[in-house]
mmCIF file of C-alpha atoms in Angstrom:
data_model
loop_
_atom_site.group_PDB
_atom_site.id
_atom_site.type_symbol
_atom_site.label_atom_id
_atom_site.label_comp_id
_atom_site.label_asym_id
_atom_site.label_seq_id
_atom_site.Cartn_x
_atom_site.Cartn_y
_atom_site.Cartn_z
ATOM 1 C CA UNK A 1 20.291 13.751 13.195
ATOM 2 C CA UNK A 2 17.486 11.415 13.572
ATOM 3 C CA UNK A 3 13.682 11.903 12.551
ATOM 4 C CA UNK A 4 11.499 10.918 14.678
ATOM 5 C CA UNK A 5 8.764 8.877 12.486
ATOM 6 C CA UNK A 6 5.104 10.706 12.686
ATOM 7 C CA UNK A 7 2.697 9.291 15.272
ATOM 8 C CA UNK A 8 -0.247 7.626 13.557
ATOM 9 C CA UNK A 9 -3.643 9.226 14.463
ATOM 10 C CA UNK A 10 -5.761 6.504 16.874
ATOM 11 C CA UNK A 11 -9.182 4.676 14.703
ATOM 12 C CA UNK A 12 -11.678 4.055 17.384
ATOM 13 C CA UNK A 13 -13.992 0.835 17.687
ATOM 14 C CA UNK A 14 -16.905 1.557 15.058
ATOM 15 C CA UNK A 15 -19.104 -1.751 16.240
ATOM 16 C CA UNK A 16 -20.745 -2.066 19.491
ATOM 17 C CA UNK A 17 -19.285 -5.111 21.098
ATOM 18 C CA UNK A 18 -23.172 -6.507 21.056
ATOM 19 C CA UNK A 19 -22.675 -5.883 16.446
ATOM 20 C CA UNK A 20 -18.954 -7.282 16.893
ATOM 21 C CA UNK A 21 -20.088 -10.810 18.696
ATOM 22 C CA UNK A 22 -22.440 -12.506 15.936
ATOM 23 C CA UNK A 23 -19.792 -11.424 13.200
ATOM 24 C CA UNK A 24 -16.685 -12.550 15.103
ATOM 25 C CA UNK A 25 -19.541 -16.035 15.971
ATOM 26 C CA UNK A 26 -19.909 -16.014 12.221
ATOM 27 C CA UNK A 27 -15.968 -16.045 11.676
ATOM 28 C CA UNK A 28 -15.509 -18.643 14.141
ATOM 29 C CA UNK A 29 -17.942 -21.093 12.516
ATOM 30 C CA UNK A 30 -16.211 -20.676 9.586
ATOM 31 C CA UNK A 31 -13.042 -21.613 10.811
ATOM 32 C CA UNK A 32 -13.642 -25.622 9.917
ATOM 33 C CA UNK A 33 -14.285 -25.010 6.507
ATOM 34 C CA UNK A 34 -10.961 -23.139 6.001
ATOM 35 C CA UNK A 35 -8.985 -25.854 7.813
ATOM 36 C CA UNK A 36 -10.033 -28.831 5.518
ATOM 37 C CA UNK A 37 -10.034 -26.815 2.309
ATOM 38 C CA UNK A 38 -6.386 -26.850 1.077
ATOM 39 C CA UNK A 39 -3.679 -24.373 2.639
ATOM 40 C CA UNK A 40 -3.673 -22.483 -0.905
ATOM 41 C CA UNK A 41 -7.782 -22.220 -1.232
ATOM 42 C CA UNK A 42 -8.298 -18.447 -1.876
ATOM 43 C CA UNK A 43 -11.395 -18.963 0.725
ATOM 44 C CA UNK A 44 -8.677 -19.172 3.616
ATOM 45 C CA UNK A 45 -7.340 -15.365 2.623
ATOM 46 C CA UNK A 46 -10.653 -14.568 2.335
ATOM 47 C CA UNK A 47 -11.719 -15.656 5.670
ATOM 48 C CA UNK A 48 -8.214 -14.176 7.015
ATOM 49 C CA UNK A 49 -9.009 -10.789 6.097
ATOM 50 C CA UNK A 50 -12.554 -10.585 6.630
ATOM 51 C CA UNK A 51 -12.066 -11.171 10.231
ATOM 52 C CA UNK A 52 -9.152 -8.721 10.058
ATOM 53 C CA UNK A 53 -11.835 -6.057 9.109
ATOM 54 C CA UNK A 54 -14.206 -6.868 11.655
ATOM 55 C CA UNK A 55 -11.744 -7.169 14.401
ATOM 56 C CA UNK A 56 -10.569 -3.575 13.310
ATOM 57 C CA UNK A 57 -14.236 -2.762 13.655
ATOM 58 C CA UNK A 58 -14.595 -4.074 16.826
ATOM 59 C CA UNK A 59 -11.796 -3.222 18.823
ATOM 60 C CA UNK A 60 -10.448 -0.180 16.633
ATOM 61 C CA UNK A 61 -6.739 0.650 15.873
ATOM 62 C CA UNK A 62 -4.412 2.077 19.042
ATOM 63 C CA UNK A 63 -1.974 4.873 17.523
ATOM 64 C CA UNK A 64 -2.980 4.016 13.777
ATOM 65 C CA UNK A 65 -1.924 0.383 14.347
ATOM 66 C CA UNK A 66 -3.330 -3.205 14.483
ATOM 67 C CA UNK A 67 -5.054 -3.665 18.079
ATOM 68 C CA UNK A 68 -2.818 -6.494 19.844
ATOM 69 C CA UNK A 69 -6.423 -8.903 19.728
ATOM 70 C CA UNK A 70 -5.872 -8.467 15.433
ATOM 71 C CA UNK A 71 -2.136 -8.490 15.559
ATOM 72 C CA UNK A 72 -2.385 -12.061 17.832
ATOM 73 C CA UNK A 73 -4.971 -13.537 15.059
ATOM 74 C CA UNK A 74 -3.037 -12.564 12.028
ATOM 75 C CA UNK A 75 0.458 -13.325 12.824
ATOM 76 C CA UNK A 76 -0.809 -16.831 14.993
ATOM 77 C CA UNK A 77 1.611 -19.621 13.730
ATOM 78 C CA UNK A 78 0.956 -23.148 12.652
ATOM 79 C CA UNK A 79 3.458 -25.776 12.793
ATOM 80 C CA UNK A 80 7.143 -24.911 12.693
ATOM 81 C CA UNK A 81 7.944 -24.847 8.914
ATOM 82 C CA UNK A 82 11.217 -26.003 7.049
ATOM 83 C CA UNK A 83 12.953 -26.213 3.462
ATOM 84 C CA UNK A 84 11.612 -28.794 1.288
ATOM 85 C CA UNK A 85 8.307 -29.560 4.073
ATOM 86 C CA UNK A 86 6.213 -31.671 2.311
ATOM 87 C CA UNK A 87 2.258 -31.271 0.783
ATOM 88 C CA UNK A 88 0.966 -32.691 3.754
ATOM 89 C CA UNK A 89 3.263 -31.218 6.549
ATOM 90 C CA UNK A 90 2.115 -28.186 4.921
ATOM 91 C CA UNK A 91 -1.594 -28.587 5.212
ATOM 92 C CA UNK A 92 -1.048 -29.920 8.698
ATOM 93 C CA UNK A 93 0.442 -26.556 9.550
ATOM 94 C CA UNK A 94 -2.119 -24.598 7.974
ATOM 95 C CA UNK A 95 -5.104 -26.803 9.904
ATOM 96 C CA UNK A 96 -2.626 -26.170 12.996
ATOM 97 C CA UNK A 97 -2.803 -22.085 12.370
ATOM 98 C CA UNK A 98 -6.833 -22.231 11.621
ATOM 99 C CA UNK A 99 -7.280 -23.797 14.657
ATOM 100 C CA UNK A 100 -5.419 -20.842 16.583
ATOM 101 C CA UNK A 101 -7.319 -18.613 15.039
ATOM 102 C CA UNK A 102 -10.469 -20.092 15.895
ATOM 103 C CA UNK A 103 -9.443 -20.781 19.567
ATOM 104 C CA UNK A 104 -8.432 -16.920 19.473
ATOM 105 C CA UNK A 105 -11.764 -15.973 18.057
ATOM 106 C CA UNK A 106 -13.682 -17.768 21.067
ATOM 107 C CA UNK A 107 -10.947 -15.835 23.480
ATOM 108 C CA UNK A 108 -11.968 -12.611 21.654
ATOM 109 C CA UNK A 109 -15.790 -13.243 21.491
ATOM 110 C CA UNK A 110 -15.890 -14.009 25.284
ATOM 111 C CA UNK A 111 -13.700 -10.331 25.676
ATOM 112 C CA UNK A 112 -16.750 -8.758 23.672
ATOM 113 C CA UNK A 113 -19.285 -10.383 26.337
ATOM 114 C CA UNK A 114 -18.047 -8.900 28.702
ATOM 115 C CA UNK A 115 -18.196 -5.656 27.667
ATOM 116 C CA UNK A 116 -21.535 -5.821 25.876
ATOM 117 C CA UNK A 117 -24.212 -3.761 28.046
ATOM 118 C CA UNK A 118 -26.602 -6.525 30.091
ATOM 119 C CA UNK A 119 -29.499 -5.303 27.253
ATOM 120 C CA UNK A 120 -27.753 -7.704 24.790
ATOM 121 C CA UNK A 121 -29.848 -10.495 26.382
ATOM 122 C CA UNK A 122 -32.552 -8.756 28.628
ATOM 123 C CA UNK A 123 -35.501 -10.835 27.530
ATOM 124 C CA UNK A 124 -34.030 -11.402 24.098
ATOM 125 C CA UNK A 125 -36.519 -14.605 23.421
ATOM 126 C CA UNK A 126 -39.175 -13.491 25.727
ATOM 127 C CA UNK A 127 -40.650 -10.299 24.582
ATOM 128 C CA UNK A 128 -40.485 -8.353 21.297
ATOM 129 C CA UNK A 129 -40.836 -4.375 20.906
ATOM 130 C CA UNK A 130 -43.581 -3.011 18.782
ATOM 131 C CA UNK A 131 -42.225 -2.401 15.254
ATOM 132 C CA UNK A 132 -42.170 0.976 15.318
ATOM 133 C CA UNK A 133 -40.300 1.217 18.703
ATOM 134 C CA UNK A 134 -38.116 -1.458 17.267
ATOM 135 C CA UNK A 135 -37.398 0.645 14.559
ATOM 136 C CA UNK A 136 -36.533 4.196 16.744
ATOM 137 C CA UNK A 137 -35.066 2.795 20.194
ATOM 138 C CA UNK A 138 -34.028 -1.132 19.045
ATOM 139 C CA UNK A 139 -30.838 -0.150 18.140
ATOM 140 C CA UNK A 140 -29.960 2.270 20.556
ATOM 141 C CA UNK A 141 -31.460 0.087 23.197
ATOM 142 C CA UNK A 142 -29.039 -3.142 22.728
ATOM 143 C CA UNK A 143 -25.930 -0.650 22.478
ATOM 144 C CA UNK A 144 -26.510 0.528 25.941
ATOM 145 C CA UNK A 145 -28.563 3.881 25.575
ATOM 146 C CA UNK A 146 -30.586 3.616 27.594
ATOM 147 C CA UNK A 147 -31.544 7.066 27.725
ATOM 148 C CA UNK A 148 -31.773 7.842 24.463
ATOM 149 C CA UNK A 149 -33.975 4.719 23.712
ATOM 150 C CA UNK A 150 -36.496 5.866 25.691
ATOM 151 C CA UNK A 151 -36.495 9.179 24.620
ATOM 152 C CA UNK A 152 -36.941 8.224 21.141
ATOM 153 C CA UNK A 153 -39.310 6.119 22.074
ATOM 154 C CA UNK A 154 -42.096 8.387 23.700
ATOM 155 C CA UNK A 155 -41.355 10.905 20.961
ATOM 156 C CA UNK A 156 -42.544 8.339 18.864
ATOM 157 C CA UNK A 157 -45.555 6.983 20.928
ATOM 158 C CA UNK A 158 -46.851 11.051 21.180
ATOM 159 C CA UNK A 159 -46.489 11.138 17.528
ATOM 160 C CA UNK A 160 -48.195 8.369 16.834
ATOM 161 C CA UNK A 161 -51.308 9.781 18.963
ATOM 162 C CA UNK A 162 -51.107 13.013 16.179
ATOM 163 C CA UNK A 163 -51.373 10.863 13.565
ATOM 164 C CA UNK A 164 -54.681 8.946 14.658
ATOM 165 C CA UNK A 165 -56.566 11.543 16.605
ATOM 166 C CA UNK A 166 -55.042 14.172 13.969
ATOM 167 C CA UNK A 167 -54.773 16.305 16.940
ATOM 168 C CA UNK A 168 -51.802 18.644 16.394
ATOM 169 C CA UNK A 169 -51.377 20.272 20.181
ATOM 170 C CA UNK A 170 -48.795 18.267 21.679
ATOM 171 C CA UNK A 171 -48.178 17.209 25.553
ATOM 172 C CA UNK A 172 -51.251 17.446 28.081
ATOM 173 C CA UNK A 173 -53.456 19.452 25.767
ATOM 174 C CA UNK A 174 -52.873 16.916 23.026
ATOM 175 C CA UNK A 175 -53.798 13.928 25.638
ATOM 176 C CA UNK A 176 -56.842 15.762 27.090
ATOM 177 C CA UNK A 177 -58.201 16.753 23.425
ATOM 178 C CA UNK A 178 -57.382 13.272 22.649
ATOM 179 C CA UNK A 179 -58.325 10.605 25.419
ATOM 180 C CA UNK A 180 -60.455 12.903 27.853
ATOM 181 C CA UNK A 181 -64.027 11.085 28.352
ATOM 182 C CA UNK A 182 -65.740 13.620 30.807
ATOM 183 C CA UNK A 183 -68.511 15.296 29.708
ATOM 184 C CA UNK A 184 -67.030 14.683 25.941
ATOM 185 C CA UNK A 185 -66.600 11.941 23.792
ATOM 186 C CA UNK A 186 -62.989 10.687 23.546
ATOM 187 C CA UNK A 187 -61.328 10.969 19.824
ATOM 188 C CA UNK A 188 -59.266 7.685 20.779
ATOM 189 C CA UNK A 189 -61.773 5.344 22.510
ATOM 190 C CA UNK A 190 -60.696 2.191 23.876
ATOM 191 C CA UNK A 191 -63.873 0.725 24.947
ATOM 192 C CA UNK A 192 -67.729 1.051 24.853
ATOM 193 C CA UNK A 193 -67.737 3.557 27.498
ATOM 194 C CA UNK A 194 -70.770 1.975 28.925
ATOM 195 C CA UNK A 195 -69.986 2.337 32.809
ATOM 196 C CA UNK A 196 -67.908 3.633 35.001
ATOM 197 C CA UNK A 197 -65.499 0.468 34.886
ATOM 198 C CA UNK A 198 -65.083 1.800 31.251
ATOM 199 C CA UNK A 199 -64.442 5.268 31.928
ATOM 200 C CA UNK A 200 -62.089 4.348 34.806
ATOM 201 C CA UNK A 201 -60.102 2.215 32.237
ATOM 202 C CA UNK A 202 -60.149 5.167 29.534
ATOM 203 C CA UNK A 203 -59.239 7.461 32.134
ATOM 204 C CA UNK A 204 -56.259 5.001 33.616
ATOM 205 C CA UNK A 205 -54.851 5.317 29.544
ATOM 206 C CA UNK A 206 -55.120 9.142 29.530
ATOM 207 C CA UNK A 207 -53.154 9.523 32.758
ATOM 208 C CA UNK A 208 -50.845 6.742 31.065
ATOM 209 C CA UNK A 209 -50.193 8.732 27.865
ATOM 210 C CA UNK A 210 -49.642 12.092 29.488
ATOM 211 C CA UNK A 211 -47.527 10.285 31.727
ATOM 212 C CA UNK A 212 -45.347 9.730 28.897
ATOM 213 C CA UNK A 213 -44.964 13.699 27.572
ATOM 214 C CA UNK A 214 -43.681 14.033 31.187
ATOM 215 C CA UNK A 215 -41.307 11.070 30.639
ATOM 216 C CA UNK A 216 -40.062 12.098 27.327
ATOM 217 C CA UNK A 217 -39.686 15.798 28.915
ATOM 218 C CA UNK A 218 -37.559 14.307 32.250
ATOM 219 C CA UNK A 219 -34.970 12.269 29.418
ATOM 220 C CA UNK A 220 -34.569 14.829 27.033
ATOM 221 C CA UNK A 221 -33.694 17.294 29.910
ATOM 222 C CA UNK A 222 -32.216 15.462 32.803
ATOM 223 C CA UNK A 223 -28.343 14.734 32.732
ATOM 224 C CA UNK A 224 -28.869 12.048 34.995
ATOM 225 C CA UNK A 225 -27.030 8.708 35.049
ATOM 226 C CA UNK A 226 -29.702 6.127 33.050
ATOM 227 C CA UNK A 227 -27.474 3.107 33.130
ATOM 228 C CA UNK A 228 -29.823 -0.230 34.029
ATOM 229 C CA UNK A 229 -30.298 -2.243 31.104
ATOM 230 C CA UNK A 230 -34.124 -3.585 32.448
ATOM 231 C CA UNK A 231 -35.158 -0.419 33.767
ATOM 232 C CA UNK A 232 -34.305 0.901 30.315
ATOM 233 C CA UNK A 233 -36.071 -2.393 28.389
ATOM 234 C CA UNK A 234 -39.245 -1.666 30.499
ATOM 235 C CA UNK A 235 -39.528 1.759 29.414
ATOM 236 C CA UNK A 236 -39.400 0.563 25.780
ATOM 237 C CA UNK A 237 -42.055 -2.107 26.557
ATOM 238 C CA UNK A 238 -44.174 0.171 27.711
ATOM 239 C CA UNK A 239 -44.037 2.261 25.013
ATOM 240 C CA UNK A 240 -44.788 -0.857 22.760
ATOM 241 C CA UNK A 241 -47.611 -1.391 24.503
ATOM 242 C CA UNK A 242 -49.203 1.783 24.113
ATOM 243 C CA UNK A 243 -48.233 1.621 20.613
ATOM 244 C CA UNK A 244 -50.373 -1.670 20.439
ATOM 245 C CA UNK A 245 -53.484 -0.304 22.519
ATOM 246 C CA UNK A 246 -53.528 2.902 19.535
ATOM 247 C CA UNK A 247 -53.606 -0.125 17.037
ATOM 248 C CA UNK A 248 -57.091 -1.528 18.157
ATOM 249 C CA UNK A 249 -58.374 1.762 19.618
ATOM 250 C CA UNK A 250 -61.623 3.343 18.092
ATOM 251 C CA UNK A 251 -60.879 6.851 16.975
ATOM 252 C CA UNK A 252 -64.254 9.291 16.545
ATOM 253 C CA UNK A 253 -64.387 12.072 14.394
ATOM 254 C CA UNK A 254 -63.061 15.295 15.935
ATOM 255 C CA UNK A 255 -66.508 17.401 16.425
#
């Protein structure tokens, strides 16, 4: 009676395809160096099963096996071998199989572009996040949530308005207390206050930063679809750039 062999348990992709691109990029590159060096360099089985671990990383392991993308790369075939091929046949076949492997690398890379979210390259060289919302949302941001991005995001602007007007309410009461210039001197001041231009700007931020509570309130309870890559990078720009304005902002003492 025959045994049917146990079915090995499924690993799942553990890199974004945005991480998985510049490492499989790096891999490729490589690829020249490994074909000159000789067929026997220990820096070819080193590059070999580098990229082995990275394509596990990036495209996971179906039923406990090698995804068909890693199984094409490692068993890709240089030049037909025979007995007694000599030194230079032999290195000829190895350049042959490096060069597969690179050419499958560029297939594989071009794969992982098309499944990384748009946010990979949403005004990549154009604008950068503040540090801080870098720090919180980057990472989230370029693997395509969205949502959460911009949730940690205005938790971390509406903490960062705690720490300078060492208020500790939090939504409107904390904005009101903090950037109200009515009748009261503002804790967080972002100009001389000197006319009513002033006031209408100081005013514009308050409305701005209580704005955000409601934001941070709508993604931490909505279930709603929040799948567009620039709606979701102008979110976290505008959380930068009230990150920036509390940067240069004059903060009073609390009376």
């Amino acid at each position: 009676m025959s045994t049917k062999r146990p079915q090995k348990e499924s690993v799942p992709p553990t890199l974004t395809p945005a991480q998985a691109i510049p490492l499989l990029q790096r891999q490729r590159d490589r690829a020249d160096a490994v074909a000159k060096a000789q067929s026997d360099d220990p820096q070819g089985d080193v590059w070999v099963n580098s990229t082995e671990n990275i394509l596990n990383q990036a495209f996971g392991k179906p039923d406990g096996e090698w995804h068909p993308n890693t199984r094409a790369f490692m068993y890709a075939d240089g030049l037909p071998m025979y007995i007694n091929a000599s030194d230079a046949y032999i290195q000829q076949s190895h350049e042959a199989q490096t060069a597969r492997r690179k050419a499958l690398l560029e297939g594989f890379i071009e794969q992982l572009r098309d499944l990384a979210p748009p946010s990979a390259t949403t005004a990549q060289d154009q604008y950068k996040f503040h540090s801080e919302i870098e720090r919180v949302s980057g990472e989230l941001y370029r693997a395509g949530h969205y949502k959460s991005a911009a949730l940690e995001a205005y938790i971390r602007v509406i903490e960062q308005v705690k720490t300078v007007s060492k208020i500790p309410d939090d939504g409107d009461s904390l904005m009101n207390k903090a950037f109200a210039c009515d009748k009261q001197t503002p804790i967080v001041q972002f100009n001389n206050l000197l006319s009513e231009a002033d006031r209408d700007e100081q005013r514009g931020f308050l409305f701005v930063f209580k704005g955000i509570t409601g934001l941070r309130n709508s993604k931490a309870h909505s279930n709603a679809l929040f799948d567009d890559p620039l709606r979701g990078h102008d979110y976290l720009a505008l959380a930068s750039v009230l990150m920036r304005v509390l940067e240069i902002a004059k903060v009073n003492p609390i009376s």
